CSV table of C-alpha atoms in Angstrom, one decimal:
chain,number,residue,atom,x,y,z
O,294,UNK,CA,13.5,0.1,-11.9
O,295,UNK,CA,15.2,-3.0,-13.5
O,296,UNK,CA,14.9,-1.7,-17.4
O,297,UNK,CA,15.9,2.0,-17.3
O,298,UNK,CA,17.1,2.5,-13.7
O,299,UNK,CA,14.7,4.8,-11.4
O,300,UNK,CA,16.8,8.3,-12.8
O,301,UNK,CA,16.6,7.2,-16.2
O,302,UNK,CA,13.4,6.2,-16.4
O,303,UNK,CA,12.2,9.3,-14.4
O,304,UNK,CA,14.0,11.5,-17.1
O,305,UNK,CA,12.3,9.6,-19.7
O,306,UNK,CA,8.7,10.7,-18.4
O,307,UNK,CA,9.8,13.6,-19.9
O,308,UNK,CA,12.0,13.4,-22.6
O,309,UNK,CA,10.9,9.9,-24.1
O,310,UNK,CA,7.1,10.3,-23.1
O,311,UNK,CA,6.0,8.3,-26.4
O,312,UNK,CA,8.4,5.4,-26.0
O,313,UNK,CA,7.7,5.2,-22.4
O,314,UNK,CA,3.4,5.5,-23.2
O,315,UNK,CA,4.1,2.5,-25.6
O,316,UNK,CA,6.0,0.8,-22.8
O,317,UNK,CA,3.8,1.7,-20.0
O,318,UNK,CA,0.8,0.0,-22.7
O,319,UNK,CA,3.0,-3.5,-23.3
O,320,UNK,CA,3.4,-4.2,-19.5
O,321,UNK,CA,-0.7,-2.7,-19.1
O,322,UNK,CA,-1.4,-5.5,-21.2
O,323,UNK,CA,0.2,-8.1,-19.4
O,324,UNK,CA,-0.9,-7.3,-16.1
O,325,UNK,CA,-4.0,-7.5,-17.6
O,326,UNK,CA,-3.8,-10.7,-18.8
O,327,UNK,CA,-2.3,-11.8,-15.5
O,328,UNK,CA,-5.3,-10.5,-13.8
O,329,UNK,CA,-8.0,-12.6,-15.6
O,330,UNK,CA,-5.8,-16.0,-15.4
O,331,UNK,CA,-5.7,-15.5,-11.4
O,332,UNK,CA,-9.4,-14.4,-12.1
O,333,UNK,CA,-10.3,-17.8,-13.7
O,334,UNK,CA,-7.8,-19.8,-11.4
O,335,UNK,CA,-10.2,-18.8,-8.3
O,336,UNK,CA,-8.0,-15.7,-7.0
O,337,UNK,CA,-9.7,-13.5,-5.2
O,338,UNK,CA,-7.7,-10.7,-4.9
O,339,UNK,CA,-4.4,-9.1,-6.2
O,340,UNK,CA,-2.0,-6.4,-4.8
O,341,UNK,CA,-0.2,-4.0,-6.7
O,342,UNK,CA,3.7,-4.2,-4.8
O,343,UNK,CA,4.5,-0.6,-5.8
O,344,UNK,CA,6.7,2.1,-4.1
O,345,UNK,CA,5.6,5.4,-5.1
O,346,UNK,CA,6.8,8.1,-2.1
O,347,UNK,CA,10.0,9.1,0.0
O,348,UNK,CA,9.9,10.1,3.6
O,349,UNK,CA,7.4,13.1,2.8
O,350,UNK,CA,6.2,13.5,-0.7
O,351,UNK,CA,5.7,11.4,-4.1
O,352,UNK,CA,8.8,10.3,-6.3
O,353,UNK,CA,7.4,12.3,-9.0
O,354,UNK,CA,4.5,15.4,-8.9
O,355,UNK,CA,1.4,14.4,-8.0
O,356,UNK,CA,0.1,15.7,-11.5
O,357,UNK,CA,2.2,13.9,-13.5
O,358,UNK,CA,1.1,11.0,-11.5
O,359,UNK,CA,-2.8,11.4,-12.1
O,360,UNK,CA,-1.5,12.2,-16.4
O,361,UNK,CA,0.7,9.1,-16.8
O,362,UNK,CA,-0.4,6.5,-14.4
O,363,UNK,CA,-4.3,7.1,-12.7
O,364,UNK,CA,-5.3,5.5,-16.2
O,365,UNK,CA,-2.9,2.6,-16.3
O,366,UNK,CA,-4.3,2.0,-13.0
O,367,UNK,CA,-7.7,2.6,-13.4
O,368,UNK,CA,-7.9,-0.2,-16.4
O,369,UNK,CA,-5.8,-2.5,-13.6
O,370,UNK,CA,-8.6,-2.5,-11.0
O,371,UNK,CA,-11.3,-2.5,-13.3
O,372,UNK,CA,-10.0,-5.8,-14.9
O,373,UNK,CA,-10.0,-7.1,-11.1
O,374,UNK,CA,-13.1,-5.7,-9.5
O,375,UNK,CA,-15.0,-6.9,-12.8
O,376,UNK,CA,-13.8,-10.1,-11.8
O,377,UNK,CA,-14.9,-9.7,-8.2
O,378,UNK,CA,-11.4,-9.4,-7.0
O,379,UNK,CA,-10.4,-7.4,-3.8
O,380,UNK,CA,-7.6,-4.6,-4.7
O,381,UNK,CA,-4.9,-3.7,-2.3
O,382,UNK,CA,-2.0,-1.5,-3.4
O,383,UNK,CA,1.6,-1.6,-0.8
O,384,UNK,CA,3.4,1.3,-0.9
O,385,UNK,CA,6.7,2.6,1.1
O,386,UNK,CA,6.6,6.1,1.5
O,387,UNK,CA,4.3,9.0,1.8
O,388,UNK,CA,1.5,8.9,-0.8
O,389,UNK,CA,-1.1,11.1,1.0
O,390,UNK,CA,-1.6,13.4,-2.3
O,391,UNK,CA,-2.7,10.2,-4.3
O,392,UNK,CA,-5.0,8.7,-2.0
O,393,UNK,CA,-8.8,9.9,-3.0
O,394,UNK,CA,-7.2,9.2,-6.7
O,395,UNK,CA,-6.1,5.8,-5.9
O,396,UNK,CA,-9.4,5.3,-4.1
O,397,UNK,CA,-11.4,6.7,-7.2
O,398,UNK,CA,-9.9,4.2,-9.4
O,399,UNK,CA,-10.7,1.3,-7.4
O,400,UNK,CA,-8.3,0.6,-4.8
O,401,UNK,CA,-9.9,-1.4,-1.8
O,402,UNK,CA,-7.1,-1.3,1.0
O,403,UNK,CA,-3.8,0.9,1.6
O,404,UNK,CA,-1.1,-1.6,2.4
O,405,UNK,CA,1.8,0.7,4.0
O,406,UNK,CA,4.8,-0.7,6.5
O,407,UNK,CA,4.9,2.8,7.9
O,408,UNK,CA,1.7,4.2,8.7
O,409,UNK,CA,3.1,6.7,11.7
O,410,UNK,CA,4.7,8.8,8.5
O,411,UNK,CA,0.9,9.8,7.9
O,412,UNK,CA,-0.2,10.1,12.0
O,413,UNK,CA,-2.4,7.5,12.3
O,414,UNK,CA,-5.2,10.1,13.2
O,415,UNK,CA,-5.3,12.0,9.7
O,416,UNK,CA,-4.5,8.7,8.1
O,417,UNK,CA,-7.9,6.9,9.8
O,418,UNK,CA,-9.5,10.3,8.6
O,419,UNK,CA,-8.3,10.2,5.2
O,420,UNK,CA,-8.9,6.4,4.6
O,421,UNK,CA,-12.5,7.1,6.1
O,422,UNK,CA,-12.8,9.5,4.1
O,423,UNK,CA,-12.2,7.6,0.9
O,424,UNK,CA,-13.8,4.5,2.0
O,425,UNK,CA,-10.5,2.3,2.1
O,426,UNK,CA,-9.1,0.0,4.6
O,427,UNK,CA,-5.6,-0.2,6.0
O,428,UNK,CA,-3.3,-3.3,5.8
O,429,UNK,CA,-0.5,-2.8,7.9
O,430,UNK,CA,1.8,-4.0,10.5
O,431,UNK,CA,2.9,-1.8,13.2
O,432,UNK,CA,5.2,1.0,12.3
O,433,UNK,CA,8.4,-0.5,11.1
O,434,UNK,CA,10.4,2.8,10.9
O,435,UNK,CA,9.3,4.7,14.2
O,436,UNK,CA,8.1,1.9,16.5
O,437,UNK,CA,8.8,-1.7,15.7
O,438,UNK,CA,12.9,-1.0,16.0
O,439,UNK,CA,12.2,0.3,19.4
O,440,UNK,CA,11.9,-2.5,21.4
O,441,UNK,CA,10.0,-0.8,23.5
O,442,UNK,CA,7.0,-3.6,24.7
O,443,UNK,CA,4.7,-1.0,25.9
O,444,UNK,CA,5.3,1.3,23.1
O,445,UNK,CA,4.7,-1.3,20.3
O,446,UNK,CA,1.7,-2.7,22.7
O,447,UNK,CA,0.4,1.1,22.6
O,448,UNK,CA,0.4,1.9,19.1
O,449,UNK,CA,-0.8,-1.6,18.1
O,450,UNK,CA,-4.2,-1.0,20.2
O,451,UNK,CA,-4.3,2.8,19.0
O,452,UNK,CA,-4.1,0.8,15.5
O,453,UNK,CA,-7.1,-0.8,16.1
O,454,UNK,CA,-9.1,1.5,17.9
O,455,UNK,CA,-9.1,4.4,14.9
O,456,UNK,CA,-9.0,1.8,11.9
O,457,UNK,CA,-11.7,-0.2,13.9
O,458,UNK,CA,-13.2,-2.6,10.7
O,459,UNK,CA,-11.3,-1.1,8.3
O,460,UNK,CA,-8.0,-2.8,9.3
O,461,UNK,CA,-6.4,-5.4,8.2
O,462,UNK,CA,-3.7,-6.6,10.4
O,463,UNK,CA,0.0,-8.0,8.8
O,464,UNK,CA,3.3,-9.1,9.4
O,465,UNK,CA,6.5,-7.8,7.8
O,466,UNK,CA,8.0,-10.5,6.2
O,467,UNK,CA,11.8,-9.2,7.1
O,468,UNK,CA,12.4,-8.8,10.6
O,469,UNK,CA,16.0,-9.5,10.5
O,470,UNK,CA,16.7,-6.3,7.6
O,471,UNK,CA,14.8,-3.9,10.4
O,472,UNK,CA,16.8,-4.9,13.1
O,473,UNK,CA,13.5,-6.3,14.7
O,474,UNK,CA,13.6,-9.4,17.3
O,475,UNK,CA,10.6,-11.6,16.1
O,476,UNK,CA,9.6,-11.3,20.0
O,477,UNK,CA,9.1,-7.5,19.9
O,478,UNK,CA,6.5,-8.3,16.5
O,479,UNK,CA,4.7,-11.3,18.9
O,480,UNK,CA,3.8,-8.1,20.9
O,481,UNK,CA,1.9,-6.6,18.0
O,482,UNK,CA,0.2,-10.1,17.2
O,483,UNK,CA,-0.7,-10.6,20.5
O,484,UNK,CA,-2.9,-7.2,20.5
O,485,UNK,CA,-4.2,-7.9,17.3
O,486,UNK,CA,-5.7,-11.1,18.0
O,487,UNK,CA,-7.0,-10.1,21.3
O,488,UNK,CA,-9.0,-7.2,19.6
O,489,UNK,CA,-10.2,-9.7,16.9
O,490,UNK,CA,-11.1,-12.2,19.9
O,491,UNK,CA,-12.8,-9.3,21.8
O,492,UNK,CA,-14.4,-8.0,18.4
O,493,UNK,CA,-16.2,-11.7,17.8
């Protein structure tokens, strides 16, 4: 994003795919490293802050995914769950095609800001299915903007109802950029933590 621009570097997948394999190895490597000094400074767990889909597909084909990145990845979450780290991996977007692959490699929890893209039904399936929890906040695209109290109360206890244990429960850090009144998110919280109270 910040060395080629996203065209470029997208056009270089294909037409540069050596110098961007010996690129993709260099910043491998780091991460890497990165990985086992949080390791050895008591970390335990990362999150890969990545942003791979649009509104309804991957940035790129989900094969050319699986060639040039599943590996890169893989090594990633081995270097943490060797390490007893937890793995999370954010993503904006729609990513559905990638999920079982990003679960093979090691991925513990889905952190997406807009689960409703999914459903939440097929995405409670799919995670289920794959053995991977859900970190998320309520829907900032489709329901948090709303305003709507009982709508955002709704989904927020339908969130937790077919994610059950396998949720993990967030904030988004940038109300203001969504157009979101920090009352409307209180909403959220406040089902959240009366499920976890009611859950105990």
């Amino acid at each position: 994003r910040y060395l080629r621009k996203m065209e470029n570097y997208f056009a270089d997948l294909l037409w540069e795919r050596q110098n961007v394999d010996r690129l993709h190895g260099i910043v491998t490597d780091l991460l890497e490293e990165m990985i086992t000094r949080w390791a050895e400074a008591g970390a335990d767990g990362i999150i890969f802050c990545e942003d791979w889909g649009v509104q309804n597909r991957l940035l790129i084909h989900p094969d050319m995914w699986r060639e040039v990145f599943k590996p890169l990845f893989r090594r990633l979450c081995s270097a943490a769950r060797s390490r007893g780290m937890f793995v999370i991996m954010h993503s904006c977007g729609y990513v559905y095609d990638i999920l079982d692959d990003l679960a093979e490699v090691g991925i513990h929890a889905m952190q997406f800001d807009q689960p409703a893209l999914y459903g939440l039904e097929c995405l409670s399936a799919k995670l289920r299915s794959c053995c991977m929890a859900l970190h998320a906040p309520v829907d900032i695209q489709r329901v948090l903007p709303t305003g709507d109290r009982s709508r955002i109360e709704k989904e927020a206890r339908r969130m937790v109802e077919l994610f059950q244990t396998g949720f993990i429960a967030k904030d988004y850090p940038d109300l203001h950029g969504i157009g979101v009144a920090p009352e409307w998110d209180t909403w959220a919280y406040e089902v959240f933590v009366e499920a976890a109270s009611t859950a105990a």
